[in-house]
PDB file of C-alpha atoms in Angstrom:
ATOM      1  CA  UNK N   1     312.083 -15.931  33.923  1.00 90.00           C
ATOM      2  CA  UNK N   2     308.339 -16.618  35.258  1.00 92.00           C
ATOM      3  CA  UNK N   3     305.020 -16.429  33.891  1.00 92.00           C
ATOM      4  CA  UNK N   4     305.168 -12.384  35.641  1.00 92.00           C
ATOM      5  CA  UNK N   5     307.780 -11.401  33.441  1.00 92.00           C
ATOM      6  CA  UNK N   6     306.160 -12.311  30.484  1.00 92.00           C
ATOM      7  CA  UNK N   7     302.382 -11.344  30.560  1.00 94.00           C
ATOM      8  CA  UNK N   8     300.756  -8.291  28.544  1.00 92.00           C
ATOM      9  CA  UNK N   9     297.746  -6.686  29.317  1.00 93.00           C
ATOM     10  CA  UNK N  10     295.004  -8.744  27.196  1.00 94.00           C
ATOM     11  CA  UNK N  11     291.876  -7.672  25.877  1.00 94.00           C
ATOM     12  CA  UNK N  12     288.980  -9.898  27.285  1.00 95.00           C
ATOM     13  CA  UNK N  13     285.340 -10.871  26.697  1.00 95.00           C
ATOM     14  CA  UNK N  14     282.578 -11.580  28.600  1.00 95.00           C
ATOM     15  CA  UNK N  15     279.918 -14.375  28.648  1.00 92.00           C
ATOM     16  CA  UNK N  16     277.513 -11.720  27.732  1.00 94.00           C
ATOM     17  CA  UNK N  17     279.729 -10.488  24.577  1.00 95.00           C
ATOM     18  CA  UNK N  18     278.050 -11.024  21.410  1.00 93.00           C
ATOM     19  CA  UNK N  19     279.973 -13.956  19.280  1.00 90.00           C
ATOM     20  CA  UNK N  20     280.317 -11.657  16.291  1.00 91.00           C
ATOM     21  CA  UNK N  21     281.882  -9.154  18.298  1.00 93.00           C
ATOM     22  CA  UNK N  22     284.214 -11.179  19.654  1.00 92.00           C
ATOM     23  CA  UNK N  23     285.245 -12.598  16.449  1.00 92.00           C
ATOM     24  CA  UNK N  24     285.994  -9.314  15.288  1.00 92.00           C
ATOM     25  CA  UNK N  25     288.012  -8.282  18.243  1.00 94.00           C
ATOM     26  CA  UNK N  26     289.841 -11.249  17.518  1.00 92.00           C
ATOM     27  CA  UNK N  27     290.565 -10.627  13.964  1.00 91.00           C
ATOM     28  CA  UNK N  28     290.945  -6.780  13.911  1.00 92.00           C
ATOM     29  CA  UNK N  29     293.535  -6.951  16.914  1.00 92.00           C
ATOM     30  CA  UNK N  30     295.093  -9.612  15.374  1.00 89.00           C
ATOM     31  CA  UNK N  31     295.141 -11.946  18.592  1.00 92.00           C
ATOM     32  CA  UNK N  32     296.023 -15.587  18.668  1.00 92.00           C
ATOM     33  CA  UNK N  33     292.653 -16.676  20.599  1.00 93.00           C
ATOM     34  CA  UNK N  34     290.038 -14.959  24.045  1.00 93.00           C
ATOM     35  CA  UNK N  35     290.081 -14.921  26.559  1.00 95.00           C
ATOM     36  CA  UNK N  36     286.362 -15.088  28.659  1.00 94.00           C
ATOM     37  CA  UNK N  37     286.292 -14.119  31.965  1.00 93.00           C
ATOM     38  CA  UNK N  38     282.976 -14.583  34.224  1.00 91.00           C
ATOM     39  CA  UNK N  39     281.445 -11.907  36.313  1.00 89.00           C
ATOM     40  CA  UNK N  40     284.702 -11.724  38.831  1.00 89.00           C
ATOM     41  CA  UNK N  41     286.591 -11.051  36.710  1.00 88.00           C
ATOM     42  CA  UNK N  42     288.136 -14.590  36.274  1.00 90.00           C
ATOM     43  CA  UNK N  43     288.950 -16.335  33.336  1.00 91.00           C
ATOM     44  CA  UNK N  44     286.208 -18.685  32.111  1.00 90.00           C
ATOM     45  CA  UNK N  45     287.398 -20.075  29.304  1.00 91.00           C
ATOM     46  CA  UNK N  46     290.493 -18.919  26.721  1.00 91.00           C
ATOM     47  CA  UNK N  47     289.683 -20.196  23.419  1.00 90.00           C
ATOM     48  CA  UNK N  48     292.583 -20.218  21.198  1.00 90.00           C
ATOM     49  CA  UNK N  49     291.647 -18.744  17.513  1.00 91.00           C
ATOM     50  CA  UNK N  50     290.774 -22.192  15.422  1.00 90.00           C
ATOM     51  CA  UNK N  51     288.550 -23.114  18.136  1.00 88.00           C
ATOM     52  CA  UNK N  52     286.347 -19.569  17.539  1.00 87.00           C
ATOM     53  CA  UNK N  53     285.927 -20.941  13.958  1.00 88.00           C
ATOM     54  CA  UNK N  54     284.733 -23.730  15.564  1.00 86.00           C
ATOM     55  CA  UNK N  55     281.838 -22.676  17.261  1.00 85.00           C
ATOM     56  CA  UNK N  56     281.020 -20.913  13.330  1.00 86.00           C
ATOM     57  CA  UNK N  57     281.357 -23.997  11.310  1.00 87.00           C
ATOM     58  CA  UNK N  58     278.224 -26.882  11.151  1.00 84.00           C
ATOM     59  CA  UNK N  59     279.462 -30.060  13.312  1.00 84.00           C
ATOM     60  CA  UNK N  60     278.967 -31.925  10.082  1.00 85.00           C
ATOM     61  CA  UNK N  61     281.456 -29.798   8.042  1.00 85.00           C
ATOM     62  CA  UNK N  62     284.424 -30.517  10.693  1.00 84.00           C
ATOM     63  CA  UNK N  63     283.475 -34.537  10.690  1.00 84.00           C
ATOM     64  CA  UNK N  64     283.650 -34.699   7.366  1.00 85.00           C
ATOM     65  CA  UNK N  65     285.476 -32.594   4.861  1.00 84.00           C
ATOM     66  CA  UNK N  66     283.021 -34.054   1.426  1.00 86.00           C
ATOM     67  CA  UNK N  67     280.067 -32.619   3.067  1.00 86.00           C
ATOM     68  CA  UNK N  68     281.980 -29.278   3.834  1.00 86.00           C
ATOM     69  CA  UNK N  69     282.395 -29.080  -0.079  1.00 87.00           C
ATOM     70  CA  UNK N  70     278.553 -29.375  -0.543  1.00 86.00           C
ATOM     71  CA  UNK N  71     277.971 -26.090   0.617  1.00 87.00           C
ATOM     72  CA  UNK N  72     277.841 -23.605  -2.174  1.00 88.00           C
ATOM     73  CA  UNK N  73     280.242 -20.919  -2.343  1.00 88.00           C
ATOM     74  CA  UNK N  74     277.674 -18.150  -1.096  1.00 87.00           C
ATOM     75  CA  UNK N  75     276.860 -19.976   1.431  1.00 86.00           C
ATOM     76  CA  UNK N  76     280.170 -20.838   2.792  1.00 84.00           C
ATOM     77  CA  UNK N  77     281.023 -16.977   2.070  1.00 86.00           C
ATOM     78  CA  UNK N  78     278.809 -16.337   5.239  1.00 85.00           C
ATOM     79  CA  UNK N  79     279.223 -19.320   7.650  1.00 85.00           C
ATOM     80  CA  UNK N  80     280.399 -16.719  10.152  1.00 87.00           C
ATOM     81  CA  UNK N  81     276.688 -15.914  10.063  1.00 85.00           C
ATOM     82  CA  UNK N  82     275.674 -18.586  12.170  1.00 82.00           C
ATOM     83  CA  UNK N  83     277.253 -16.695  15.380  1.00 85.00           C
ATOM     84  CA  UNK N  84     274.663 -13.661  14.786  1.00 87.00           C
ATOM     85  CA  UNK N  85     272.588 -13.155  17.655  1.00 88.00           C
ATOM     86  CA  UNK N  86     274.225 -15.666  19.940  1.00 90.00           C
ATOM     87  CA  UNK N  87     276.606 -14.776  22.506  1.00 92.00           C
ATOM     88  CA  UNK N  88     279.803 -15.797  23.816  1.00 90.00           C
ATOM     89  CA  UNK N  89     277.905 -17.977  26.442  1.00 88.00           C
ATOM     90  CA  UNK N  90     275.886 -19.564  23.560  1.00 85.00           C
ATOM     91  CA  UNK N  91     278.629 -20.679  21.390  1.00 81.00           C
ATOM     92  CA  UNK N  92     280.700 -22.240  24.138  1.00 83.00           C
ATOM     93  CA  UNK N  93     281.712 -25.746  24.207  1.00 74.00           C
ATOM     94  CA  UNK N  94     280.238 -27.847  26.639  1.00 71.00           C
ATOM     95  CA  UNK N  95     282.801 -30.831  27.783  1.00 66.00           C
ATOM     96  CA  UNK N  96     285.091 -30.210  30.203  1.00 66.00           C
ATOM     97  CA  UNK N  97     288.986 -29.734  29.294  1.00 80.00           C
ATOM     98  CA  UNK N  98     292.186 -28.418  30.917  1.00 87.00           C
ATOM     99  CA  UNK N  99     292.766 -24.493  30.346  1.00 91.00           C
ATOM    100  CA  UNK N 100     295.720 -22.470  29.125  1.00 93.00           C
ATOM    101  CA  UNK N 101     295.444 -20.899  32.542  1.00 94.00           C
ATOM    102  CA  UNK N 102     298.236 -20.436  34.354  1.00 95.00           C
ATOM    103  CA  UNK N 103     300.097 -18.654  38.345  1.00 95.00           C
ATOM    104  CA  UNK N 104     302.588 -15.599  37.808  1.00 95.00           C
ATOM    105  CA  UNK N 105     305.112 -18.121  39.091  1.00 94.00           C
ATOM    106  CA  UNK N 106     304.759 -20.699  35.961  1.00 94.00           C
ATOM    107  CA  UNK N 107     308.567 -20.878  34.102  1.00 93.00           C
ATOM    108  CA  UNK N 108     308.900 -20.446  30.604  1.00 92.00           C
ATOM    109  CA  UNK N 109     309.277 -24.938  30.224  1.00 92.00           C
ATOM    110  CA  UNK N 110     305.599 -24.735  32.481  1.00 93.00           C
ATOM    111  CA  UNK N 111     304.101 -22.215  29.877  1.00 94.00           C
ATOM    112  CA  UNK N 112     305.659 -23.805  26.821  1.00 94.00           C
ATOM    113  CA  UNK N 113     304.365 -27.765  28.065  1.00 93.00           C
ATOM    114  CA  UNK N 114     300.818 -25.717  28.283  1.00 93.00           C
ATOM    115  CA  UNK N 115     300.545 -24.367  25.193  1.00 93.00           C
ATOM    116  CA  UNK N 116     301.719 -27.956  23.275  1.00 91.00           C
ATOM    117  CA  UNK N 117     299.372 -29.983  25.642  1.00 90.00           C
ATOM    118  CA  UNK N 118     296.355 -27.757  25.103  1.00 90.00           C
ATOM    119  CA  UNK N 119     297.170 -26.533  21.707  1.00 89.00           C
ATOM    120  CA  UNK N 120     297.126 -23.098  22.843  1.00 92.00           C
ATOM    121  CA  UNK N 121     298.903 -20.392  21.407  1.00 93.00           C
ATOM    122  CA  UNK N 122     297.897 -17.762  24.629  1.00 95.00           C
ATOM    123  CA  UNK N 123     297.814 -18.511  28.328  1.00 96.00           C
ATOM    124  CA  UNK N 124     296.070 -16.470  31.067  1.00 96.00           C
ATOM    125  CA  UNK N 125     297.728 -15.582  34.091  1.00 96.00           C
ATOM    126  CA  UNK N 126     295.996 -15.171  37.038  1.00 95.00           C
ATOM    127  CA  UNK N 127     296.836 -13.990  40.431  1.00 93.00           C
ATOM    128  CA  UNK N 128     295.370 -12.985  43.691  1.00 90.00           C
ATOM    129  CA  UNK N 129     292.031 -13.997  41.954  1.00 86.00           C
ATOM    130  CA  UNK N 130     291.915 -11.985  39.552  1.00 91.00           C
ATOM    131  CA  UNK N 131     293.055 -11.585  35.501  1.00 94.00           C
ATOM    132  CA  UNK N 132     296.784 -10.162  35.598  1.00 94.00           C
ATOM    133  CA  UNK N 133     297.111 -10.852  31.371  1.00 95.00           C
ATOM    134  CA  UNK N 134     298.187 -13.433  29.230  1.00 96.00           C
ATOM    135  CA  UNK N 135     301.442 -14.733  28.202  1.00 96.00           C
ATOM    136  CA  UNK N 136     301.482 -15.374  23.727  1.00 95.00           C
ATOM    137  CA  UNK N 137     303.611 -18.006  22.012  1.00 94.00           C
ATOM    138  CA  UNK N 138     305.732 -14.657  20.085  1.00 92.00           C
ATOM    139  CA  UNK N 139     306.537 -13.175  23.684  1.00 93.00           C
ATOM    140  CA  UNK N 140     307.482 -16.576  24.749  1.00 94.00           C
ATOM    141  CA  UNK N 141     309.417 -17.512  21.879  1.00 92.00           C
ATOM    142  CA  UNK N 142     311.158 -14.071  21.888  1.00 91.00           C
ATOM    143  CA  UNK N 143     311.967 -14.095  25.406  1.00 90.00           C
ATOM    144  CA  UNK N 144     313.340 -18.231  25.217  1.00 89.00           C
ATOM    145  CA  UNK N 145     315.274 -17.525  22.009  1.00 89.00           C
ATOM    146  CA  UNK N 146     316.949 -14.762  23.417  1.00 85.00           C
ATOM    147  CA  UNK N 147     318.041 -16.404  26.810  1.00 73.00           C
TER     148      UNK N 147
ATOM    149  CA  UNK Y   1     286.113 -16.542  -2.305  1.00 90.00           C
ATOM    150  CA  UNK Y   2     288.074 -19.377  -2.591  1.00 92.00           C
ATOM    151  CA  UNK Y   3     291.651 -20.445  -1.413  1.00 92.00           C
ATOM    152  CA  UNK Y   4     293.043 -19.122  -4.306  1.00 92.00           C
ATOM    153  CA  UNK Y   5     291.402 -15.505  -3.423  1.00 91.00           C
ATOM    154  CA  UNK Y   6     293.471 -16.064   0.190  1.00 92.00           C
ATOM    155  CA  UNK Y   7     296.216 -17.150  -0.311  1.00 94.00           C
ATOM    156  CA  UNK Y   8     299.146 -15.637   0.407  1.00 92.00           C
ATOM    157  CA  UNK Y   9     303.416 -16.298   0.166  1.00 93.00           C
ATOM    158  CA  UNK Y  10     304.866 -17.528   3.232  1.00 94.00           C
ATOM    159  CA  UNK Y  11     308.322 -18.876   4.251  1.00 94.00           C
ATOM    160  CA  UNK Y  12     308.915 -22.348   4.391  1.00 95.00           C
ATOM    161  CA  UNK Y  13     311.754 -24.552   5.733  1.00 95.00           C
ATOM    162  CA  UNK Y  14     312.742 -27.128   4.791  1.00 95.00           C
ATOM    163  CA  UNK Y  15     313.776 -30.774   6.783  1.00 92.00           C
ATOM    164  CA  UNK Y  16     317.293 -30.229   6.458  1.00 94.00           C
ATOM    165  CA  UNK Y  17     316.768 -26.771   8.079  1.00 95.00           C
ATOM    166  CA  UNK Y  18     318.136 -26.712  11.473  1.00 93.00           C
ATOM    167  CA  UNK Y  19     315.432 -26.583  13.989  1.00 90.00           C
ATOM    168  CA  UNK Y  20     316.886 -23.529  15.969  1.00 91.00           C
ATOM    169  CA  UNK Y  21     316.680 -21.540  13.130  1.00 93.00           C
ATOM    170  CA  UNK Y  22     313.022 -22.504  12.113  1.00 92.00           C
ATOM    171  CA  UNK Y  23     311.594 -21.677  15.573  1.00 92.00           C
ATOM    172  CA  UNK Y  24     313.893 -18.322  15.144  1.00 92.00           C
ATOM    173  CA  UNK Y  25     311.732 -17.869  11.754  1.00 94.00           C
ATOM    174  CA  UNK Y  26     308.387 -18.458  13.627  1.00 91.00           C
ATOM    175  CA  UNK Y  27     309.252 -16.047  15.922  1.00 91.00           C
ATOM    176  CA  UNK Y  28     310.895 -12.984  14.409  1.00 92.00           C
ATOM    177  CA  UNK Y  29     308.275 -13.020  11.570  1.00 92.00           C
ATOM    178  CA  UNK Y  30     305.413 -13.656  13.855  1.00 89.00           C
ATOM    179  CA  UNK Y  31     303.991 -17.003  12.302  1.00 92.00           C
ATOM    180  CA  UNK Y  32     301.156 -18.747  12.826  1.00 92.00           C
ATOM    181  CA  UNK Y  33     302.823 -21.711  11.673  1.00 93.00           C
ATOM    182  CA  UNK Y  34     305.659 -23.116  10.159  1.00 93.00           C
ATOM    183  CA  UNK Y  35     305.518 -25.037   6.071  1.00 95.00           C
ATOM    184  CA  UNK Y  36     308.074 -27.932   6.189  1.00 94.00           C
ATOM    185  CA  UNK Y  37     309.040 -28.742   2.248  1.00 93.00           C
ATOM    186  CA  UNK Y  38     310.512 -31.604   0.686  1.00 91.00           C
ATOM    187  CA  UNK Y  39     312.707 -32.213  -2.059  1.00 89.00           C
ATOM    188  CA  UNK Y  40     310.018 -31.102  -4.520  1.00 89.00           C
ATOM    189  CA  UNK Y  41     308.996 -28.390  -3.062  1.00 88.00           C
ATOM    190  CA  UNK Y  42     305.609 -29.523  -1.895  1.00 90.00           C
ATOM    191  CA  UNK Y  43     304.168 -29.463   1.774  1.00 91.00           C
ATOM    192  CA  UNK Y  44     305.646 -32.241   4.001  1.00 90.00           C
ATOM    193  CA  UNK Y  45     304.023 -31.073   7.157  1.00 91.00           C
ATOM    194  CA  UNK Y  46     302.616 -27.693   8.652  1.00 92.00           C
ATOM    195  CA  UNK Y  47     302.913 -27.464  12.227  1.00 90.00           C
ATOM    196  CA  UNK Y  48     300.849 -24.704  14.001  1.00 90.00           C
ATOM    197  CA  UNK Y  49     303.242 -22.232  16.026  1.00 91.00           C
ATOM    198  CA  UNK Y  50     301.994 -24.376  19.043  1.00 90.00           C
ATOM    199  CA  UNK Y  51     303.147 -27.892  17.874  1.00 88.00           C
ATOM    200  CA  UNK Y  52     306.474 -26.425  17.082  1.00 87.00           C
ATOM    201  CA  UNK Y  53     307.105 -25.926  21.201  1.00 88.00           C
ATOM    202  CA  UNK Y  54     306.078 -29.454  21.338  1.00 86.00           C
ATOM    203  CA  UNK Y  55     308.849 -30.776  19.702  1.00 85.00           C
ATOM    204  CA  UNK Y  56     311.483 -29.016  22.190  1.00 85.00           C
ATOM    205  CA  UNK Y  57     309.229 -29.602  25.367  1.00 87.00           C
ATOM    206  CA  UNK Y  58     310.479 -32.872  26.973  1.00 85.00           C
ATOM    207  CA  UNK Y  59     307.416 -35.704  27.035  1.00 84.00           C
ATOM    208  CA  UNK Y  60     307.160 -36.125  30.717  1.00 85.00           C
ATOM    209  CA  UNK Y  61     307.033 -32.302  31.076  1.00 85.00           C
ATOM    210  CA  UNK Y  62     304.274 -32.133  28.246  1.00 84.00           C
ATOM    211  CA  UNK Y  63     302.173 -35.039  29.965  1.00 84.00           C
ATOM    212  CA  UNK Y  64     302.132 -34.161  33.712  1.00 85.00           C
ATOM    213  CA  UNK Y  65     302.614 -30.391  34.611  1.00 83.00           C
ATOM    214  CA  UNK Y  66     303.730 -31.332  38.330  1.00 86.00           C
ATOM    215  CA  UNK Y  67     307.105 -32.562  36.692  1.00 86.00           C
ATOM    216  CA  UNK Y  68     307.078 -29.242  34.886  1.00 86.00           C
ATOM    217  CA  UNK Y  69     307.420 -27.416  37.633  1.00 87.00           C
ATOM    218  CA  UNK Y  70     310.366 -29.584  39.320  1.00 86.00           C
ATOM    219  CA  UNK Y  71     312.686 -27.933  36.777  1.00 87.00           C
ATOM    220  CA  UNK Y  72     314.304 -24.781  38.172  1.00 88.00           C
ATOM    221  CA  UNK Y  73     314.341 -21.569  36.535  1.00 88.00           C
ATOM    222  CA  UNK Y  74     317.541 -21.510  34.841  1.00 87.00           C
ATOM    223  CA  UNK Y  75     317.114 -24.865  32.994  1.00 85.00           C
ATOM    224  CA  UNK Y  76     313.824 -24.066  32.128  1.00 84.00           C
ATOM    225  CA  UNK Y  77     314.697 -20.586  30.369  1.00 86.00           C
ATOM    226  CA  UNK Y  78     317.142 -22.722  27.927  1.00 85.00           C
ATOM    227  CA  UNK Y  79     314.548 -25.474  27.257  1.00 85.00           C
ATOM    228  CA  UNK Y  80     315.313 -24.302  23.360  1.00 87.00           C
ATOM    229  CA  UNK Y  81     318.180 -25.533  23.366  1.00 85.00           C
ATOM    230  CA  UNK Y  82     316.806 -28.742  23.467  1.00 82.00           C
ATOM    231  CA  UNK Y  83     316.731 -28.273  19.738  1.00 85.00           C
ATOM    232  CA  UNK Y  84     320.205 -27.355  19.427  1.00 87.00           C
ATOM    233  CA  UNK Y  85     321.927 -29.228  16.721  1.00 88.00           C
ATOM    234  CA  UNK Y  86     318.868 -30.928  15.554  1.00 90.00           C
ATOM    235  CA  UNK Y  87     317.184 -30.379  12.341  1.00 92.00           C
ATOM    236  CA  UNK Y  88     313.378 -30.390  10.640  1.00 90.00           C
ATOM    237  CA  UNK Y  89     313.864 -33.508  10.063  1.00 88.00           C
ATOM    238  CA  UNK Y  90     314.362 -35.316  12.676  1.00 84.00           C
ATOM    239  CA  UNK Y  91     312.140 -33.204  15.077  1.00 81.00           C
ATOM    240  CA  UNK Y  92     308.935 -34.042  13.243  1.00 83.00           C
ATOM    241  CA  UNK Y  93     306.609 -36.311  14.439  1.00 73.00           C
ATOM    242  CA  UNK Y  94     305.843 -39.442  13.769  1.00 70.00           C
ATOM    243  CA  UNK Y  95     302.431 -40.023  13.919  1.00 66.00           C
ATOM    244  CA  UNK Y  96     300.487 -39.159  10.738  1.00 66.00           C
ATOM    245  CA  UNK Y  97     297.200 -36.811  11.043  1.00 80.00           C
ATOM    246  CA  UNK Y  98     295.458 -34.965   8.603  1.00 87.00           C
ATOM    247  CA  UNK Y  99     297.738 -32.099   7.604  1.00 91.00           C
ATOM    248  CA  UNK Y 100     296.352 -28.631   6.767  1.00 93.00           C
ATOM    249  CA  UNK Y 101     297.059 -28.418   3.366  1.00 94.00           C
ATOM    250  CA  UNK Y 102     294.229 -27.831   0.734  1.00 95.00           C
ATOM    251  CA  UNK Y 103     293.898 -26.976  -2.803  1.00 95.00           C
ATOM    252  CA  UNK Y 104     292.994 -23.665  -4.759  1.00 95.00           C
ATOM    253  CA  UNK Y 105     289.401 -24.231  -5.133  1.00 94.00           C
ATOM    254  CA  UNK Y 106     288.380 -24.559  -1.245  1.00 94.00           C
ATOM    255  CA  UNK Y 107     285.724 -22.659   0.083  1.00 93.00           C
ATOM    256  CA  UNK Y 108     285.970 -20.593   2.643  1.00 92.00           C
ATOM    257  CA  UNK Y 109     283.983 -22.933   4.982  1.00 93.00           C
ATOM    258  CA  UNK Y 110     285.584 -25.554   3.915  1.00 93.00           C
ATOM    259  CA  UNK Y 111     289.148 -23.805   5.000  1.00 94.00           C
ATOM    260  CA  UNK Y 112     287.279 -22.806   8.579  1.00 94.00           C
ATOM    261  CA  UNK Y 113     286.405 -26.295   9.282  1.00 93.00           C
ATOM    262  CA  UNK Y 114     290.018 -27.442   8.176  1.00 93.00           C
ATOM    263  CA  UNK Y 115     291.607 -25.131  10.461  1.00 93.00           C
ATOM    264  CA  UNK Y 116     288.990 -26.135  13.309  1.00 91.00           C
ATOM    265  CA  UNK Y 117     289.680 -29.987  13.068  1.00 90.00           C
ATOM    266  CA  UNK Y 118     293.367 -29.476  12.703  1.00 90.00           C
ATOM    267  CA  UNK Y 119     293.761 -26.930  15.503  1.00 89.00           C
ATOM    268  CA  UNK Y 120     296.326 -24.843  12.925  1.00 92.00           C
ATOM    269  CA  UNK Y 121     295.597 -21.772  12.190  1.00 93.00           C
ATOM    270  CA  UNK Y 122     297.438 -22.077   8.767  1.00 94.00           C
ATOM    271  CA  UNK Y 123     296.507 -24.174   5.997  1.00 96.00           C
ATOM    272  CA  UNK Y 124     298.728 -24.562   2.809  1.00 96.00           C
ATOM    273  CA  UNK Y 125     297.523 -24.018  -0.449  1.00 96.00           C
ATOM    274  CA  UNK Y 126     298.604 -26.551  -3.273  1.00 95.00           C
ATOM    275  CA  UNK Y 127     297.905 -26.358  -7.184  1.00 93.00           C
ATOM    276  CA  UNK Y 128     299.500 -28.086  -9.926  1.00 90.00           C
ATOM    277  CA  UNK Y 129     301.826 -29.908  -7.624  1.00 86.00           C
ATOM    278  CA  UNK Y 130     303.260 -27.123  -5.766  1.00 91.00           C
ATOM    279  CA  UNK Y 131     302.745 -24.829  -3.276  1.00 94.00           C
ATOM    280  CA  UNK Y 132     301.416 -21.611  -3.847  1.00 94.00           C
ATOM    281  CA  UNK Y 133     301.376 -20.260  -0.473  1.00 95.00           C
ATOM    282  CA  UNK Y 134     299.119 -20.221   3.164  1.00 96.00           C
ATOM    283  CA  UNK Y 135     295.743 -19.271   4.110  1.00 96.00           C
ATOM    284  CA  UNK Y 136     296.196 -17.703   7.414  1.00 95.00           C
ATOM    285  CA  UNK Y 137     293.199 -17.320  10.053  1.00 94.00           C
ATOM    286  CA  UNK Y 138     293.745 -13.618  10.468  1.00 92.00           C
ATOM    287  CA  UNK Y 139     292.956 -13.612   6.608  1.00 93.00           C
ATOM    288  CA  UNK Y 140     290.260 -15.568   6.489  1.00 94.00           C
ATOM    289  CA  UNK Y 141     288.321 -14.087   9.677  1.00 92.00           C
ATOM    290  CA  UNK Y 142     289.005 -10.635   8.145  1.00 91.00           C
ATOM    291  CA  UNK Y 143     287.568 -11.867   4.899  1.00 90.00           C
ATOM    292  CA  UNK Y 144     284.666 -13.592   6.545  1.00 89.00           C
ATOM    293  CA  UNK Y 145     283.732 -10.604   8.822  1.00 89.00           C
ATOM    294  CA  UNK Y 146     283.519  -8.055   5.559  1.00 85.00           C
ATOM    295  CA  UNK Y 147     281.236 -10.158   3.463  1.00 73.00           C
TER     296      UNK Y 147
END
């Protein structure tokens, strides 16, 4: 069983994708994190779901959970209104890290050991250059319990 | 909105449940995460869906993907059954790190910047001494978006 067997088609997003759309995509398709791709077609980034409430949430309210309590609750009803007017490219982290990005040849122990190191719980699969689709922790789950 | 206007029930397992069966859980419900309970019924540990593959991925597979890849297909299908026979228990791990648990009065930006720092996109909800269910990020995105 490789990486091929297991990938669905994924939705994507673009650099250019407002962040408030992309949020939404994420929560009315009920998807465990994006996938960005760049203007080949490639994957950019693939930000796994907590990390999109990242780029919503002040930098001093994930340091420190007392000043996250601070914040009234009308206020913290509409955090997700700091992404408004930015887009995708905006709201992306800068540092460097590894991606869940993985070759249609990857076994299920490669795909698993990617997911636990980078805490991802979706891993794009490209091939030939381009986006074939991403492999989910449920398909890969499904597929090693049943094996 | 608060975590009390979130939450909802959720399975739990406890650490005498054998870990085969918990990942089983995870998958054929389609978890984010999985509640470990003690004796008293109150959170022990949540582990996001991806943490749980950590515990059956082998260490030197988890820190250096070339050594991944040495494994051939047919062991690494079965890498689940690295689990087999073990329970909860003694799969945790050891080190401690803030858990995503909160209490019934958490805002919902409080809640996004929990999940953020923790990476899980689950975060128990605990009043009175108990547990009174999970916050999930599907809810709280969907929440977010419509206010």
């Amino acid at each position: 069983m490789r990486a091929r067997d297991l990938t669905v088609d994924f939705p994507t997003v673009t650099l250019d994708t407002p962040m408030i759309e992309a949020a939404r995509l994420l929560a009315d398709q009920d998807l465990p994190g994006l996938i960005v791709i760049d203007e080949r077609g490639r994957p950019r980034t693939v930000l796994p779901g907590t990390q999109v409430l990242r780029l919503a949430v002040p930098r001093y309210c994930q340091d420190d959970p007392a000043l996250a309590r601070v914040v009234d609750e009308a206020h913290a009803d509409a955090f997700l209104r700091a992404l408004a007017g930015r887009t995708v490219r905006e709201c992306l982290p800068e540092e460097p890290r590894e991606l869940p990005v993985t070759d249609p040849d990857a076994t299920v122990l490669e795909i698993a050991a990617l997911m636990a190191r980078t805490r991802s719980p979706l891993v794009a699969v490209v091939g030939g250059g381009r986006l074939l689709g991403a492999v989910t922790l449920q398909t890969l789950l499904d597929r090693a319990l049943a094996s």
